[in-house]
Coordinates of C-alpha atoms and ligand atoms in Angstrom, one line a residue:
X920 CA -15.2 -13.3 15.0
X921 CA -11.6 -13.6 16.3
X922 CA -9.5 -10.4 16.0
X923 CA -7.0 -12.5 14.2
X924 CA -9.5 -13.5 11.6
X925 CA -10.9 -10.2 11.5
X926 CA -7.8 -8.6 10.6
X927 CA -6.9 -11.3 7.7
X928 CA -10.1 -10.4 6.3
X929 CA -9.4 -6.6 6.5
X930 CA -6.0 -7.0 4.9
X931 CA -7.3 -9.3 2.1
X932 CA -10.4 -7.1 1.4
X933 CA -11.3 -7.5 -2.2
X934 CA -11.7 -5.1 -5.0
X935 CA -14.9 -4.6 -7.0
X936 CA -15.1 -7.3 -9.6
X937 CA -14.7 -5.6 -13.0
X938 CA -16.4 -7.3 -16.0
X939 CA -15.4 -7.5 -19.7
X940 CA -18.7 -6.0 -20.6
X941 CA -17.9 -3.4 -23.3
X942 CA -20.0 -0.9 -21.3
X943 CA -17.5 -1.1 -18.2
X944 CA -14.8 0.4 -20.4
X945 CA -16.8 3.7 -21.2
X946 CA -16.3 6.9 -19.4
X947 CA -20.1 6.7 -18.2
X948 CA -18.9 3.6 -16.1
X949 CA -16.3 5.5 -14.4
X950 CA -18.8 8.3 -13.7
X951 CA -21.2 6.0 -12.3
X952 CA -18.3 4.5 -10.0
X953 CA -17.6 8.1 -8.7
X954 CA -21.2 8.8 -8.2
X955 CA -21.3 5.7 -5.8
X956 CA -18.2 6.4 -4.1
X957 CA -18.8 7.0 -0.3
X958 CA -15.4 9.0 0.0
X959 CA -16.1 11.2 -3.2
X960 CA -16.4 14.5 -1.4
X961 CA -13.0 14.2 0.2
X962 CA -11.5 15.3 -3.1
X963 CA -12.8 18.7 -2.4
X964 CA -10.4 18.8 1.0
X965 CA -7.4 19.2 -1.6
X966 CA -5.7 21.3 -4.0
X967 CA -5.0 19.5 -7.2
X968 CA -2.7 21.5 -9.4
X969 CA -4.2 22.7 -12.7
X970 CA -2.6 21.6 -16.0
X971 CA -2.0 25.3 -16.6
X972 CA -0.3 25.9 -13.2
X973 CA 1.9 23.0 -13.9
X974 CA 3.4 24.8 -16.9
X975 CA 3.7 28.3 -15.4
X976 CA 7.1 29.8 -15.3
X977 CA 5.9 31.8 -12.1
X978 CA 4.1 30.6 -9.1
X979 CA 0.4 30.3 -9.0
X980 CA -1.4 33.6 -9.0
X981 CA -4.6 34.4 -7.2
X982 CA -6.7 33.3 -10.5
X983 CA -5.2 29.9 -10.6
X984 CA -7.9 27.7 -12.2
X985 CA -7.2 24.5 -10.4
X986 CA -10.7 23.6 -9.8
X987 CA -11.8 23.7 -13.5
X988 CA -8.7 22.4 -15.2
X989 CA -7.0 19.9 -12.6
X990 CA -4.1 17.7 -13.9
X991 CA -4.4 14.0 -13.4
X992 CA -2.3 13.6 -10.4
X993 CA -1.4 10.0 -9.7
X994 CA 1.9 10.7 -7.6
X995 CA 0.6 10.5 -4.0
X996 CA 3.4 7.7 -3.6
X997 CA 6.0 10.5 -4.2
X998 CA 4.4 13.7 -2.8
X999 CA 0.7 14.1 -1.8
X1000 CA -1.1 17.1 -2.7
X1001 CA -2.0 20.0 -0.4
X1002 CA -5.0 19.8 1.8
X1003 CA -6.9 23.1 1.8
X1004 CA -6.8 23.0 5.5
X1005 CA -3.0 23.4 5.6
X1006 CA -2.9 27.1 4.8
X1007 CA -5.4 27.9 7.8
X1008 CA -3.3 25.5 10.1
X1009 CA -0.1 27.3 9.2
X1010 CA -1.7 30.9 9.3
X1011 CA -3.2 30.2 12.6
X1012 CA 0.3 29.0 13.7
X1013 CA 1.9 32.1 12.3
X1014 CA -0.6 34.2 14.1
X1015 CA -0.2 32.6 17.3
X1016 CA 3.7 32.9 17.1
X1017 CA 3.3 36.6 16.1
X1018 CA 0.8 37.7 18.6
X1019 CA 1.8 35.5 21.7
X1020 CA 5.6 35.0 21.4
X1021 CA 6.8 32.6 23.8
X1022 CA 3.7 32.5 25.9
X1023 CA 2.2 30.5 22.8
X1024 CA 4.1 27.4 24.3
X1025 CA 1.8 27.3 27.4
X1026 CA -1.2 29.6 27.1
X1027 CA -4.3 28.0 25.4
X1028 CA -6.7 30.2 23.3
X1029 CA -10.2 29.9 22.6
X1030 CA -10.0 29.8 18.7
X1031 CA -6.9 27.6 18.7
X1032 CA -6.6 24.6 16.1
X1033 CA -4.0 23.0 18.0
X1034 CA -3.0 23.2 21.8
X1035 CA -0.2 25.3 23.1
X1036 CA 3.3 24.5 21.3
X1037 CA 4.6 22.4 24.0
X1038 CA 1.7 20.0 23.4
X1039 CA 1.2 19.9 19.6
X1040 CA 3.2 16.5 19.4
X1041 CA 0.7 14.8 21.7
X1042 CA -2.0 16.3 19.5
X1043 CA -0.5 14.9 16.5
X1044 CA 0.2 11.3 17.8
X1045 CA -3.5 10.9 18.8
X1046 CA -4.4 11.7 15.2
X1047 CA -1.6 9.4 13.7
X1048 CA -2.3 6.4 15.7
X1049 CA -5.5 5.1 14.1
X1050 CA -3.9 5.9 10.7
X1051 CA -1.1 3.3 11.4
X1052 CA -3.2 0.8 13.8
X1053 CA -1.2 1.9 16.9
X1054 CA -2.1 3.0 20.5
X1055 CA -1.4 6.7 20.8
X1056 CA 1.4 6.0 23.2
X1057 CA 3.0 4.1 20.7
X1058 CA 3.4 6.8 18.0
X1059 CA 5.5 9.9 17.9
X1060 CA 5.5 12.4 15.2
X1061 CA 9.0 13.6 14.9
X1062 CA 12.3 14.0 12.9
X1063 CA 12.5 12.7 9.4
X1064 CA 12.4 9.3 8.3
X1065 CA 16.2 8.2 7.7
X1066 CA 17.1 9.9 11.0
X1067 CA 14.3 8.2 12.8
X1068 CA 15.5 4.8 11.3
X1069 CA 18.9 5.6 12.8
X1070 CA 17.4 6.5 16.2
X1071 CA 15.5 3.5 16.2
X1072 CA 18.2 1.1 15.1
X1073 CA 20.5 3.0 17.9
X1074 CA 17.9 1.4 20.3
X1075 CA 16.9 -1.9 18.5
X1076 CA 20.2 -2.8 16.8
X1077 CA 22.2 -4.1 20.0
X1078 CA 24.8 -6.5 18.1
X1079 CA 26.9 -8.8 19.9
X1080 CA 29.9 -11.0 18.4
X1081 CA 27.7 -13.8 17.5
X1082 CA 24.4 -11.9 16.7
X1083 CA 25.2 -8.8 14.7
X1084 CA 23.8 -9.1 11.1
X1085 CA 20.8 -7.1 9.6
X1086 CA 18.6 -8.5 7.0
X1087 CA 17.1 -6.1 4.4
X1088 CA 16.0 -6.1 0.8
X1089 CA 18.7 -6.1 -1.8
X1090 CA 16.7 -3.4 -3.5
X1091 CA 15.7 -1.4 -0.3
X1092 CA 15.3 2.2 -0.8
X1093 CA 19.0 3.6 -0.9
X1094 CA 18.6 5.5 2.2
X1095 CA 17.7 2.6 4.4
X1096 CA 20.4 0.7 2.7
X1097 CA 22.8 3.4 3.7
X1098 CA 21.2 3.7 7.1
X1099 CA 21.8 0.0 7.9
X1100 CA 25.6 -0.2 6.3
X1101 CA 26.3 2.9 8.4
X1102 CA 25.0 1.2 11.6
X1103 CA 27.0 -1.7 10.9
X1104 CA 30.3 0.1 10.6
X1105 CA 29.3 2.4 13.6
X1106 CA 29.5 -1.0 15.5
X1107 CA 32.8 -2.0 13.8
X1108 CA 31.2 -4.7 11.5
X1109 CA 31.9 -5.2 8.0
X1110 CA 28.8 -4.3 5.9
X1111 CA 29.9 -7.2 3.5
X1112 CA 29.4 -9.6 6.0
X1113 CA 26.8 -8.0 8.3
X1114 CA 24.4 -7.2 5.7
X1115 CA 22.2 -10.0 4.4
X1116 CA 20.4 -8.7 1.4
X1117 CA 17.2 -10.5 0.2
X1118 CA 17.5 -10.4 -3.6
X1119 CA 14.5 -11.0 -5.9
X1120 CA 14.9 -14.2 -7.8
X1121 CA 13.8 -12.5 -11.2
X1122 CA 14.9 -9.2 -11.9
X1123 CA 12.2 -8.8 -14.5
X1124 CA 9.5 -9.5 -11.9
X1125 CA 11.5 -8.5 -8.7
X1126 CA 9.0 -9.5 -6.1
X1127 CA 9.9 -11.3 -2.8
X1128 CA 7.7 -14.1 -1.8
X1129 CA 7.0 -14.5 1.9
X1130 CA 8.6 -18.0 1.7
X1131 CA 11.6 -16.5 0.4
X1132 CA 12.0 -13.9 3.1
X1133 CA 11.3 -16.6 5.8
X1134 CA 13.9 -18.7 4.2
X1135 CA 16.5 -16.1 4.5
X1136 CA 15.6 -15.5 8.1
X1137 CA 15.8 -19.1 8.9
X1138 CA 19.3 -19.4 7.3
X1139 CA 20.7 -16.5 9.1
X1140 CA 18.9 -16.8 12.3
X1141 CA 21.7 -17.6 14.6
X1142 CA 23.7 -14.5 13.5
X1143 CA 21.1 -12.0 13.0
X1144 CA 20.3 -9.2 15.4
X1145 CA 17.8 -7.3 13.4
X1146 CA 15.6 -7.3 10.3
X1147 CA 14.6 -4.0 8.6
X1148 CA 12.1 -4.3 5.7
X1149 CA 9.7 -2.0 3.9
X1150 CA 6.1 -2.4 4.4
X1151 CA 5.5 -1.6 0.9
X1152 CA 8.3 -1.8 -1.6
X1153 CA 8.8 1.6 -3.3
X1154 CA 9.9 0.3 -6.6
X1155 CA 7.4 -2.7 -7.2
X1156 CA 4.7 -1.5 -4.9
X1157 CA 4.8 -5.1 -3.2
X1158 CA 2.9 -5.2 0.3
X1159 CA 4.7 -7.6 2.5
X1160 CA 3.2 -9.9 4.8
X1161 CA 4.0 -7.8 7.9
X1162 CA 2.1 -9.9 10.3
X1163 CA 3.6 -13.2 9.2
X1164 CA 7.1 -12.1 8.8
X1165 CA 6.9 -10.2 12.2
X1166 CA 5.9 -13.5 14.0
X1167 CA 8.3 -15.5 12.1
X1168 CA 11.3 -13.2 13.1
X1169 CA 10.1 -13.2 16.8
X1170 CA 9.9 -17.0 16.7
X1171 CA 13.7 -16.9 16.0
X1172 CA 14.3 -14.3 18.6
X1173 CA 15.1 -11.5 16.1
X1174 CA 13.6 -7.9 16.4
X1175 CA 12.1 -6.5 13.2
X1176 CA 11.5 -2.9 12.0
X1177 CA 9.4 -1.7 8.9
X1178 CA 9.8 1.3 7.0
X1179 CA 6.3 2.3 6.3
X1180 CA 6.9 5.2 4.0
X1181 CA 4.9 3.7 1.2
X1182 CA 2.3 2.1 3.5
X1183 CA 1.3 5.0 6.1
X1184 CA -2.0 6.3 4.8
X1185 CA -2.3 4.0 2.0
X1186 CA -3.0 0.6 3.6
X1187 CA -5.0 -0.5 6.7
X1188 CA -1.8 -1.1 8.9
X1189 CA -2.2 -2.7 12.2
X1190 CA 1.1 -2.2 13.7
X1191 CA 0.2 -2.9 17.2
X1192 CA -1.7 -6.2 16.5
X1193 CA 0.9 -7.3 14.4
X1194 CA 3.4 -7.1 17.2
X1195 CA 5.9 -5.1 15.0
X1196 CA 8.8 -4.0 17.2
X1197 CA 9.3 -0.6 15.5
X1198 CA 8.3 1.4 12.4
X1199 CA 9.2 4.6 10.7
X1200 CA 7.7 6.5 8.0
X1201 CA 7.6 10.0 6.3
X1202 CA 4.4 11.9 6.0
X1203 CA 4.9 13.7 2.7
X1204 CA 3.6 10.9 0.5
X1205 CA 0.1 9.4 1.1
X1206 CA -0.1 11.6 4.3
X1207 CA 0.0 14.9 2.4
X1208 CA 2.1 16.9 4.8
X1209 CA 4.5 18.5 2.4
X1210 CA 7.9 17.9 1.1
X1211 CA 10.4 16.8 3.7
X1212 CA 7.9 17.5 6.5
X1213 CA 8.1 16.1 9.9
X1214 CA 7.9 12.2 10.1
X1215 CA 6.4 9.4 12.4
X1216 CA 7.7 6.5 14.3
X1217 CA 6.0 3.7 16.3
X1218 CA 7.5 1.6 19.1
X1219 CA 5.5 -1.2 20.2
X1220 CA 4.3 -0.5 23.9
X1221 CA 6.4 -3.6 25.2
X1222 CA 9.6 -1.7 24.2
X1223 CA 8.4 1.6 25.5
X1224 CA 7.8 0.9 29.3
X1225 CA 9.5 2.8 31.9
X1226 CA 10.0 1.6 35.5
X1227 CA 9.8 4.6 37.5
X1228 CA 10.6 2.7 40.5
X1229 CA 14.2 1.9 39.7
X1230 CA 15.3 5.1 38.4
X1231 CA 19.1 4.2 38.4
X1232 CA 18.9 0.7 37.1
X1233 CA 20.0 -0.3 33.8
X1234 CA 16.5 -2.1 33.4
X1235 CA 14.5 1.1 33.9
X1236 CA 13.9 1.5 30.2
X1237 CA 15.2 0.5 26.8
X1238 CA 18.4 2.2 26.0
X1239 CA 18.2 5.0 23.3
X1240 CA 20.0 8.2 22.1
X1241 CA 18.1 10.7 24.1
X1242 CA 17.0 14.3 24.2
X1243 CA 15.4 16.4 26.5
X1244 CA 12.1 16.2 24.6
X1245 CA 11.9 12.6 25.2
X1246 CA 12.2 13.1 29.0
X1247 CA 9.2 13.1 31.5
X1248 CA 6.9 15.9 30.8
X1249 CA 6.4 16.5 34.6
X1250 CA 10.3 17.2 35.1
X1251 CA 11.3 18.4 31.6
X1252 CA 11.6 21.9 32.4
X1253 CA 13.6 21.2 35.9
X1254 CA 16.7 20.9 34.0
X1255 CA 18.0 18.5 36.6
X1256 CA 20.1 16.4 34.3
X1257 CA 18.4 13.2 35.2
X1258 CA 16.9 11.5 32.1
X1259 CA 13.7 9.4 32.6
X1260 CA 11.9 9.0 29.5
X1261 CA 8.2 9.5 29.0
X1262 CA 6.6 5.9 28.6
X1263 CA 6.0 4.9 24.8
X1264 CA 7.2 6.4 21.6
X1265 CA 7.0 9.8 22.9
X1266 CA 10.1 8.9 25.0
X1267 CA 12.1 8.5 21.7
X1268 CA 11.7 12.1 20.9
X1269 CA 14.9 14.3 21.3
X1270 CA 14.2 18.0 20.1
X1271 CA 11.1 20.2 20.7
X1272 CA 9.3 19.5 17.2
X1273 CA 8.9 22.1 14.5
X1274 CA 5.5 23.4 15.3
X1275 CA 5.3 24.5 11.7
X1276 CA 5.6 21.3 10.4
X1277 CA 3.1 19.6 13.0
X1278 CA 0.6 21.8 11.9
X1279 CA 0.9 20.7 8.3
X1280 CA 0.8 17.0 9.5
X1281 CA -2.3 17.8 11.5
X1282 CA -4.1 19.6 8.8
X1283 CA -4.0 16.3 6.6
X1284 CA -4.5 13.8 9.7
X1285 CA -7.6 15.5 10.6
X1286 CA -9.0 14.7 7.2
X1287 CA -8.0 11.2 7.6
X1288 CA -9.8 11.0 11.1
X1289 CA -12.9 12.0 9.5
X1290 CA -13.0 8.5 7.9
X1291 CA -11.1 5.1 8.8
X1292 CA -8.2 3.5 6.9
X1293 CA -10.6 0.6 6.6
X1294 CA -12.8 2.8 4.1
X1295 CA -9.9 4.2 2.5
X1296 CA -8.1 1.0 1.9
X1297 CA -11.4 -0.4 0.5
X1298 CA -11.8 2.5 -2.1
X1299 CA -8.1 2.0 -2.9
X1300 CA -8.6 -1.7 -3.6
X1301 CA -11.5 -0.6 -5.9
X1302 CA -9.6 2.2 -7.7
X1303 CA -6.4 0.3 -8.3
X1304 CA -8.2 -2.8 -9.4
X1305 CA -10.0 -0.6 -11.9
X1306 CA -6.7 1.0 -13.2
X1307 CA -5.3 -2.5 -13.5
X1308 CA -8.4 -4.0 -15.3
X1309 CA -8.2 -0.9 -17.7
X1310 CA -4.6 -1.2 -18.5
X1311 CA -4.5 -4.9 -19.0
X1312 CA -7.8 -5.6 -20.9
X1313 CA -8.7 -2.6 -22.7
X1314 CA -9.4 -2.4 -25.6
X1315 CA -10.8 -5.9 -25.8
X1316 CA -9.3 -6.7 -29.1
X1317 CA -5.9 -4.8 -28.5
X1318 CA -3.0 -6.7 -30.4
X1319 CA 0.0 -7.4 -27.8
X1320 CA 2.1 -4.8 -29.6
X1321 CA -0.3 -2.1 -28.3
X1322 CA 0.5 -3.2 -24.6
X1323 CA 4.4 -2.6 -24.6
X1324 CA 4.4 -2.9 -20.8
X1325 CA 4.3 -5.5 -18.0
X1326 CA 2.9 -4.9 -14.4
X1327 CA 5.6 -5.7 -12.0
X1328 CA 3.4 -5.1 -9.0
X1329 CA 1.7 -8.1 -7.5
X1330 CA -1.6 -9.0 -9.3
X1331 CA -3.1 -10.0 -5.8
X1332 CA -4.7 -6.9 -4.4
X1333 CA -3.8 -8.1 -1.0
X1334 CA -0.2 -7.8 -1.9
X1335 CA -0.1 -4.2 -2.9
X1336 CA -1.4 -0.8 -2.0
X1337 CA -2.5 2.0 -4.3
X1338 CA 0.6 2.1 -6.6
X1339 CA 0.9 0.1 -10.0
X1340 CA 4.5 -0.2 -11.4
X1341 CA 4.8 -0.8 -15.2
X1342 CA 7.8 -1.8 -16.8
X1343 CA 7.9 -0.5 -20.5
X1344 CA 9.9 -2.0 -23.0
X1345 CA 13.4 -0.7 -23.6
X1346 CA 13.6 2.6 -25.3
X1347 CA 10.0 3.9 -24.8
X1348 CA 10.0 5.6 -21.5
X1349 CA 10.9 9.2 -22.5
X1350 CA 8.5 9.3 -25.3
X1351 CA 5.7 8.0 -23.1
X1352 CA 6.6 10.4 -20.2
X1353 CA 6.7 13.3 -22.7
X1354 CA 3.1 12.5 -24.1
X1355 CA 1.9 11.9 -20.2
X1356 CA 3.2 15.5 -19.3
X1357 CA 1.7 17.1 -22.4
X1358 CA -1.7 15.7 -21.4
X1359 CA -1.4 17.0 -17.9
X1360 CA -0.7 13.6 -16.2
X1361 CA 1.7 13.5 -13.1
X1362 CA 3.2 10.1 -12.3
X1363 CA 6.8 9.4 -11.5
X1364 CA 9.5 7.3 -13.2
X1365 CA 12.3 5.1 -12.0
X1366 CA 15.0 4.8 -14.9
X1367 CA 15.5 3.0 -17.3
X1368 CA 11.8 1.9 -18.0
X1369 CA 9.5 1.8 -14.9
X1370 CA 6.6 4.2 -14.3
X1371 CA 4.9 4.1 -10.9
X1372 CA 1.0 5.2 -11.1
X1373 CA -0.8 5.7 -7.6
X1374 CA -4.4 6.7 -7.5
X1375 CA -4.9 8.1 -4.1
X1376 CA -8.3 7.1 -2.7
X1377 CA -8.9 10.5 -0.7
X1378 CA -8.5 12.6 -4.0
X1379 CA -8.3 10.7 -7.1
X1380 CA -11.5 9.6 -9.1
X1381 CA -12.4 6.8 -11.2
X1382 CA -12.7 9.3 -14.0
X1383 CA -9.1 10.2 -13.7
X1384 CA -8.1 6.6 -13.7
X1385 CA -10.0 6.1 -16.9
X1386 CA -8.6 9.2 -18.5
X1387 CA -5.1 8.1 -17.5
X1388 CA -5.6 4.8 -19.2
X1389 CA -6.8 6.3 -22.3
X1390 CA -3.8 8.8 -22.6
X1391 CA -1.2 6.1 -21.5
X1392 CA -2.3 3.5 -23.9
X1393 CA -2.3 6.1 -26.8
X1394 CA 1.1 7.3 -25.5
X1395 CA 2.4 3.5 -25.8
X1396 CA 1.0 3.2 -29.3
X1397 CA 2.7 6.4 -30.4
X1398 CA 5.9 5.5 -28.6
X1399 CA 6.1 2.1 -30.4
X1400 CA 5.5 3.7 -33.8
X1401 CA 8.1 6.4 -33.3
X1402 CA 10.9 3.8 -32.0
Ligands
PLP504 C1 11.0 3.8 1.2 C2 11.8 5.0 1.7 N1 12.7 4.9 2.7 C3 13.3 6.0 2.9 C4 13.1 7.3 2.4 C5 13.9 8.4 2.5 O1 13.1 9.4 3.3 P1 13.5 10.8 4.1 O2 14.3 11.5 2.9 O3 12.5 11.4 4.4 O4 14.6 10.3 5.0 C6 12.2 7.3 1.1 C7 11.9 8.5 0.6 O5 11.3 8.6 -0.5 C8 11.4 6.0 0.8 O6 10.5 6.0 0.0

């Protein structure tokens, strides 16, 4: 099988077919799905907050009953839960720092979980690469998402008088919008003219078809310098056709970057094979590395090369905003003030990374590396497909007024990740949220009436999805009655 065909098949892997047989709506069916789940043991690797702990006015005490009374946590699209590993990694880091001081930078230890401080970034990129479908040299674990987008645009957005526009979604995450807007201003362009916003045709169903995106690219090809899109749209959960859109951008001589905040650790990305120019993501959502933790970026190998033979030439490496940590490791401590980057994404680093943060990322990536994104994606397709089936089909005889919501996420499983976004009828959101909270369900909302529900395949179960659907449908009914 050709690798292209293989990739297409992977991307369009299909969920279990769920039947309308009444037995499929019973809890026992969900239990049977859990029992057959090849990834079920991974749940034990994570700390799921208990219902009681969520309500406490103080922090969790030693006698927390997280194992016996877990909440239904379907919010990995916002903040992933804590891997049990994290504490061990961070304690080890604290012990290394406390007992070795500055020598911890260079001296390896027999019982280390990570190499000495100066090498932790390399260890992290090695574990990150398979998660996003990249070569190790194409990935750097560094910075934060918005800052990384700026660093990448500093390198990849090189406008001229003729070609200066940036194409992005009209409903891009605000930080991406601001980043693009400020990049344009930074280069003395007017964002009103320079930002090409792709707007959904139907605000009720704000999906952007690949054809529409391609049309916008075609319409602006001669004046566009860069495209920045999200791999998975934060609001609708739509998963864009990265491979096709990237190829189309390249056919028009336009560079393209992807914000993978909602895709990394969620879907089976193939950033290298899809020829993506650059990408950036945060690690605190599906990658469970803690709020605001250190982020990740990708630079395709063709953009990361360094020609050591011509150190003084403009052509030696791709221009970028530089710092010492991106410099050649061999000469980093020579302090010679002659910047020659490391080849690859590592050459885009600026500062020595927070080792504390890297430990949190590695604690999670280590779990991901015990399986594959292909397997994780397959479970995700099944789990989210099950959630959709229960929400839309159950109970079989439900009158329409019992379903006061619409699904705004694409119904094609290949066009979405774990998340389903549900738009409630006006005036129901607060009541529904209240009832979900009372029943120990954690999801998130986007006002005025959308909730986002994301079963994370490494720690969520089919029974949780079943329970959620029961609670949610009951909450909808009550909210309608109280309206
Ligand atoms: C799609 C997307 N882009 C950008 C950001 C901003 O991330 P950060 O605050 O880590 O820069 C977020 C945060 O949730 C996001 O979801």
